[in-house]
Coordinates of C-alpha atoms in Angstrom, one line a residue:
X154 CA 26.3 37.4 82.9
X155 CA 25.0 41.0 82.8
X156 CA 27.1 43.1 80.4
X157 CA 26.8 46.9 81.1
X158 CA 26.1 49.5 78.4
X159 CA 27.0 51.7 76.8
X160 CA 29.6 49.9 74.6
X161 CA 32.8 50.9 72.9
X162 CA 32.9 48.6 69.9
X163 CA 36.3 47.4 68.7
X164 CA 36.4 46.7 65.0
X165 CA 39.9 45.3 64.7
X166 CA 41.9 45.8 61.5
X167 CA 39.9 44.1 58.8
X168 CA 36.9 44.8 56.5
X169 CA 34.2 43.0 58.5
X170 CA 33.0 43.3 62.1
X171 CA 29.9 41.1 62.1
X172 CA 29.3 41.1 65.8
X173 CA 29.7 44.8 66.2
X174 CA 27.5 45.4 63.2
X175 CA 24.7 43.3 64.8
X176 CA 25.0 45.3 68.0
X177 CA 24.9 48.6 66.3
X178 CA 21.9 47.7 64.1
X179 CA 19.7 46.2 66.8
X180 CA 20.8 48.3 69.9
X181 CA 22.2 51.6 68.7
X182 CA 21.2 53.1 72.1
X183 CA 23.8 50.8 73.7
X184 CA 26.7 52.1 71.6
X185 CA 28.9 55.0 72.6
X186 CA 31.2 54.7 69.6
X187 CA 33.7 52.6 67.7
X188 CA 37.5 52.2 67.8
X189 CA 39.6 50.7 64.9
X190 CA 43.2 49.8 64.3
X191 CA 45.1 51.2 61.3
X192 CA 44.0 49.6 58.0
X193 CA 40.5 48.7 59.2
X194 CA 37.9 49.4 56.6
X195 CA 34.9 48.2 58.6
X196 CA 32.8 51.2 59.6
X197 CA 29.5 51.3 61.6
X198 CA 29.0 55.0 61.2
X199 CA 29.4 55.5 64.9
X200 CA 31.6 58.2 66.5
X201 CA 35.3 57.3 66.2
X202 CA 36.6 57.7 69.7
X203 CA 39.6 56.6 71.9
X204 CA 39.3 54.6 75.0
X205 CA 39.8 57.7 77.1
X206 CA 37.1 59.6 75.2
X207 CA 34.7 56.6 75.6
X208 CA 35.1 56.7 79.3
X209 CA 34.4 60.4 79.4
X210 CA 31.2 59.7 77.4
X211 CA 30.1 57.2 80.0
X212 CA 30.9 54.0 78.2
X213 CA 30.9 50.9 80.5
X214 CA 32.2 48.0 78.4
X215 CA 34.8 47.6 75.7
X216 CA 33.4 45.0 73.3
X217 CA 35.5 43.0 70.8
X218 CA 33.1 43.2 67.9
X219 CA 35.1 41.2 65.4
X220 CA 36.1 37.5 65.2
X221 CA 39.4 36.8 63.5
X222 CA 39.8 33.5 61.6
X223 CA 39.5 30.6 64.1
X224 CA 38.1 32.8 66.8
X225 CA 41.5 33.4 68.4
X226 CA 42.6 36.8 69.6
X227 CA 45.8 38.2 68.0
X228 CA 48.5 38.9 70.7
X229 CA 48.7 42.5 69.5
X230 CA 45.2 43.2 70.8
X231 CA 46.2 42.4 74.4
X232 CA 47.6 45.9 74.9
X233 CA 44.3 47.5 73.9
X234 CA 42.3 45.2 76.2
X235 CA 44.6 46.0 79.1
X236 CA 44.3 49.7 78.4
X237 CA 40.5 49.5 78.4
X238 CA 40.5 47.7 81.8
X239 CA 42.9 50.2 83.3
X240 CA 40.8 53.1 82.0
X241 CA 37.8 51.6 84.0
X242 CA 35.9 49.7 81.3
X243 CA 34.7 46.1 81.6
X244 CA 35.6 43.9 78.6
X245 CA 33.4 41.5 76.7
X246 CA 34.4 39.1 74.0
X247 CA 32.8 36.4 71.9
X248 CA 36.1 34.8 70.8
X249 CA 37.1 31.2 71.5
X250 CA 40.1 32.6 73.2
X251 CA 39.3 33.1 76.9
X252 CA 40.6 36.6 77.7
X253 CA 40.3 36.0 81.4
X254 CA 43.0 33.4 81.2
X255 CA 45.6 35.7 79.7
X256 CA 48.0 36.7 82.5
X257 CA 48.2 40.4 81.6
X258 CA 44.5 40.7 81.2
X259 CA 43.7 38.8 84.3
X260 CA 46.1 41.0 86.3
X261 CA 44.6 44.2 84.9
X262 CA 41.1 43.0 85.8
X263 CA 42.1 42.1 89.3
X264 CA 43.9 45.3 90.1
X265 CA 41.2 47.5 88.6
X266 CA 38.2 45.5 89.9
X267 CA 36.8 45.4 86.4
X268 CA 35.1 42.3 84.8
X269 CA 36.0 40.3 81.8
X270 CA 33.1 38.6 80.0
X271 CA 34.0 35.6 77.8
X272 CA 30.5 35.2 76.5
X273 CA 31.2 31.8 74.9
X274 CA 32.0 30.4 78.3
X275 CA 29.2 30.4 81.0
X276 CA 30.5 31.7 84.4
X277 CA 28.7 28.8 86.2
X278 CA 27.5 25.3 85.6
X279 CA 23.9 24.2 84.7
X280 CA 21.7 21.5 85.9
X281 CA 20.3 18.6 83.8
X282 CA 16.9 19.6 82.4
X283 CA 13.9 18.7 84.4
X284 CA 11.4 18.6 81.5
X285 CA 8.8 20.0 83.9
X286 CA 6.2 22.5 82.5
X287 CA 6.7 26.1 83.6
X288 CA 4.6 29.2 83.3
X289 CA 4.9 31.8 80.6
X290 CA 4.9 31.6 76.8
X291 CA 7.8 30.8 74.6
X292 CA 8.8 30.9 70.9
X293 CA 11.9 29.3 69.4
X294 CA 13.3 30.2 66.0
X295 CA 14.6 27.0 64.2
X296 CA 16.4 26.6 60.9
X297 CA 16.5 24.4 57.9
X298 CA 20.3 25.0 58.2
X299 CA 22.8 27.1 60.1
X300 CA 23.1 30.8 59.2
X301 CA 19.5 31.0 58.1
X302 CA 18.4 34.1 60.0
X303 CA 17.4 32.8 63.4
X304 CA 18.9 35.7 65.4
X305 CA 17.6 38.3 63.0
X306 CA 14.1 36.8 63.0
X307 CA 14.1 36.5 66.8
X308 CA 15.0 40.2 67.2
X309 CA 12.5 41.3 64.5
X310 CA 9.8 39.3 66.3
X311 CA 10.7 40.9 69.6
X312 CA 10.6 44.4 68.1
X313 CA 7.2 43.8 66.6
X314 CA 5.8 42.4 69.8
X315 CA 7.2 45.3 71.8
X316 CA 5.6 47.7 69.3
X317 CA 2.3 46.1 70.1
X318 CA 2.8 46.5 73.8
X319 CA 3.4 42.8 74.6
X320 CA 5.5 41.6 77.5
X321 CA 8.5 40.0 75.8
X322 CA 12.2 39.3 76.2
X323 CA 14.7 38.2 73.6
X324 CA 16.7 35.3 75.0
X325 CA 20.2 35.1 73.4
X326 CA 21.9 31.8 72.8
X327 CA 24.9 32.9 70.7
X328 CA 27.8 35.3 71.3
X329 CA 26.4 38.1 69.1
X330 CA 23.0 37.8 70.5
X331 CA 24.3 37.9 74.1
X332 CA 26.2 41.2 73.3
X333 CA 23.0 42.6 71.7
X334 CA 20.9 41.6 74.7
X335 CA 23.5 42.2 77.4
X336 CA 22.9 38.7 78.8
X337 CA 22.3 35.1 77.7
X338 CA 24.0 31.7 77.4
X339 CA 26.2 30.6 74.5
X340 CA 24.7 27.1 74.2
X341 CA 27.3 25.8 71.8
X342 CA 29.8 26.1 74.6
X343 CA 27.7 24.1 77.1
X344 CA 28.5 20.4 77.7
X345 CA 25.9 18.4 75.7
X346 CA 24.2 16.9 78.7
X347 CA 23.3 20.3 80.1
X348 CA 22.1 22.2 77.0
X349 CA 18.5 21.6 77.7
X350 CA 19.0 22.5 81.4
X351 CA 20.8 25.7 80.4
X352 CA 17.9 26.6 78.2
X353 CA 15.4 26.0 81.0
X354 CA 17.6 28.3 83.2
X355 CA 17.6 31.0 80.5
X356 CA 13.8 30.9 80.1
X357 CA 12.4 30.5 83.6
X358 CA 8.8 30.6 84.7
X359 CA 7.1 33.9 83.9
X360 CA 3.8 35.7 83.9
X361 CA 1.1 33.9 81.9
X362 CA 1.1 36.6 79.2
X363 CA 4.9 37.0 79.0
X364 CA 6.7 35.8 75.9
X365 CA 10.3 34.6 75.7
X366 CA 11.6 34.8 72.1
X367 CA 14.5 32.3 72.0
X368 CA 17.3 32.6 69.5
X369 CA 17.8 29.3 67.8
X370 CA 21.1 27.7 66.9
X371 CA 22.2 25.1 64.3
X372 CA 19.7 22.8 62.7
X373 CA 18.3 19.4 63.2
X374 CA 19.5 18.6 59.7
X375 CA 23.1 19.6 60.2
X376 CA 25.5 16.7 60.6
X377 CA 27.7 18.6 63.0
X378 CA 25.4 20.8 65.0
X379 CA 22.1 19.0 65.3
X380 CA 22.8 18.1 68.9
X381 CA 22.9 21.7 70.0
X382 CA 19.6 22.3 68.2
X383 CA 17.9 19.4 69.9
X384 CA 18.9 20.5 73.3
X385 CA 17.5 23.9 72.7
X386 CA 14.2 22.5 71.3
X387 CA 13.7 20.3 74.4
X388 CA 14.8 22.9 77.0
X389 CA 12.8 25.8 75.5
X390 CA 9.5 23.9 75.7
X391 CA 8.3 26.4 73.1
X392 CA 4.7 26.3 72.1
X393 CA 5.5 28.3 69.0
X394 CA 8.2 27.6 66.4
X395 CA 9.2 29.8 63.5
X396 CA 11.2 28.1 60.8
X397 CA 14.0 30.1 59.2
X398 CA 15.2 29.3 55.7
X399 CA 17.5 30.7 53.0
X400 CA 15.6 30.6 49.7
X401 CA 18.8 30.4 47.6
X402 CA 20.3 27.4 49.4
X403 CA 19.9 23.8 48.2
X404 CA 22.3 21.9 50.5
X405 CA 23.6 22.2 54.1
X406 CA 26.2 25.0 54.3
X407 CA 29.7 23.5 54.1
X408 CA 28.2 20.0 53.4
X409 CA 27.3 19.9 49.7
X410 CA 26.4 16.1 49.8
X411 CA 23.6 16.8 52.4
X412 CA 20.6 18.3 50.5
X413 CA 18.2 20.5 52.4
X414 CA 14.9 18.9 53.3
X415 CA 11.7 20.4 52.1
X416 CA 10.0 23.1 54.2
X417 CA 7.2 20.6 55.1
X418 CA 9.8 18.0 56.2
X419 CA 11.5 20.6 58.4
X420 CA 8.2 21.6 60.1
X421 CA 7.3 18.0 60.7
X422 CA 10.7 17.1 62.2
X423 CA 10.8 20.2 64.5
X424 CA 7.2 19.7 65.7
X425 CA 7.8 16.0 66.4
X426 CA 11.0 16.9 68.4
X427 CA 9.4 19.8 70.3
X428 CA 6.4 17.8 71.4
X429 CA 8.5 15.6 73.7
X430 CA 8.5 18.4 76.3
X431 CA 5.7 20.7 74.9
X432 CA 2.9 18.5 73.6
X433 CA 1.1 21.4 72.0
X434 CA 4.1 22.9 70.2
X435 CA 3.5 23.9 66.6
X436 CA 5.1 25.9 63.8
X437 CA 3.3 29.2 63.4
X438 CA 5.1 30.6 60.3
X439 CA 8.2 30.8 58.2
X440 CA 10.9 33.5 58.0
X441 CA 12.6 33.3 54.6
X442 CA 15.9 35.0 53.6
X443 CA 15.2 36.1 50.0
X444 CA 18.2 38.5 49.8
X445 CA 19.7 36.6 46.8
X446 CA 16.4 36.8 44.8
X447 CA 15.0 39.7 42.8
X448 CA 11.9 41.4 44.2
X449 CA 9.4 39.6 42.0
X450 CA 11.2 36.2 42.5
X451 CA 11.2 36.8 46.3
X452 CA 7.5 37.6 46.3
X453 CA 6.7 34.5 44.2
X454 CA 8.9 32.3 46.5
X455 CA 7.0 33.5 49.6
X456 CA 3.7 32.9 48.0
X457 CA 4.7 29.3 47.0
X458 CA 6.1 28.6 50.5
X459 CA 2.9 29.8 52.1
X460 CA 0.7 27.7 49.7
X461 CA 2.8 24.6 50.3
X462 CA 2.8 24.9 54.1
X463 CA -0.4 26.7 54.9
X464 CA 1.5 29.1 57.1
X465 CA 2.4 32.8 56.9
X466 CA 5.7 33.3 55.2
X467 CA 7.7 36.5 55.4
X468 CA 11.1 38.0 54.8
X469 CA 11.4 40.3 57.8
X470 CA 13.9 42.5 56.0
X471 CA 11.8 43.0 52.8
X472 CA 8.4 42.8 54.4
X473 CA 7.6 42.6 58.1
X474 CA 7.4 40.1 61.0
X475 CA 3.9 41.3 61.7
X476 CA 2.1 38.3 60.1
X477 CA 4.1 36.0 62.3
X478 CA 3.0 37.9 65.4
X479 CA -0.6 37.9 64.1
X480 CA -0.3 34.1 64.1
X481 CA 0.8 34.2 67.8
X482 CA -2.3 36.2 68.6
X483 CA -4.4 33.2 67.5
X484 CA -2.7 30.7 69.8

């Protein structure tokens, strides 16, 4: 899928719009404005515009930038989606609800010739992975757990590599990442046998000096989502891994009886798994979320993590991703 910018970001009627917030933070140049329902307190600081005004400003896609509980779209939103299609906008959504299957939305898309992107659902199938080497260079962010900063770290790495003039692309594997990048594959919606193949498709052969920075998903240590992670690890054939970790967490999120492994155990497990399809794969550094720690405690944590692993350890929000990119230069 190739989602056209600029975007009109729909924030719904609540107090959080995580997807829209990520898009506005990482790709402000792709955002024409925001639209909210009465009672919405989420605010990205973008121009508050109607659908008609967005079209006049050149917007191309109406993006549902909020995920209600359970990922289902409230019926009341259908009118707004239909209005956007009839005004000439494409529509993109990361919800579990498939907008394209709604009769009114499908009819509006058909009669206007506009596209509906259900980014959790790939528009075509994928082949089983080949496991064959391919040209180009690849980095995969991996996690000690879910929600450990893999997307943020991937985008911070891409930004730093672009700043240095490197040839690089961010490869999105989740709905928010896809809307930030404008393309990608939501691997958690791919049938398990084809996750590695979808990842090969997402990161094809490239020039010898070109880097794909691949957004990780899940964790090898998560009792529910380890399968998605392993498919990504094998399909990416990444020579470089960056381990992402939340410094304040002691157990798997939502699974308190599953303690987090040590950082060294994480690195060993990921390198072992990755070397099935990329024999020279190695972890080049750690990205640590220290947001719940004070400044001095965060600095001390990073120093300890670096000493215990022998690798550069950064918090890309508080410090910089530069030391991780320095490590890539040495490969």
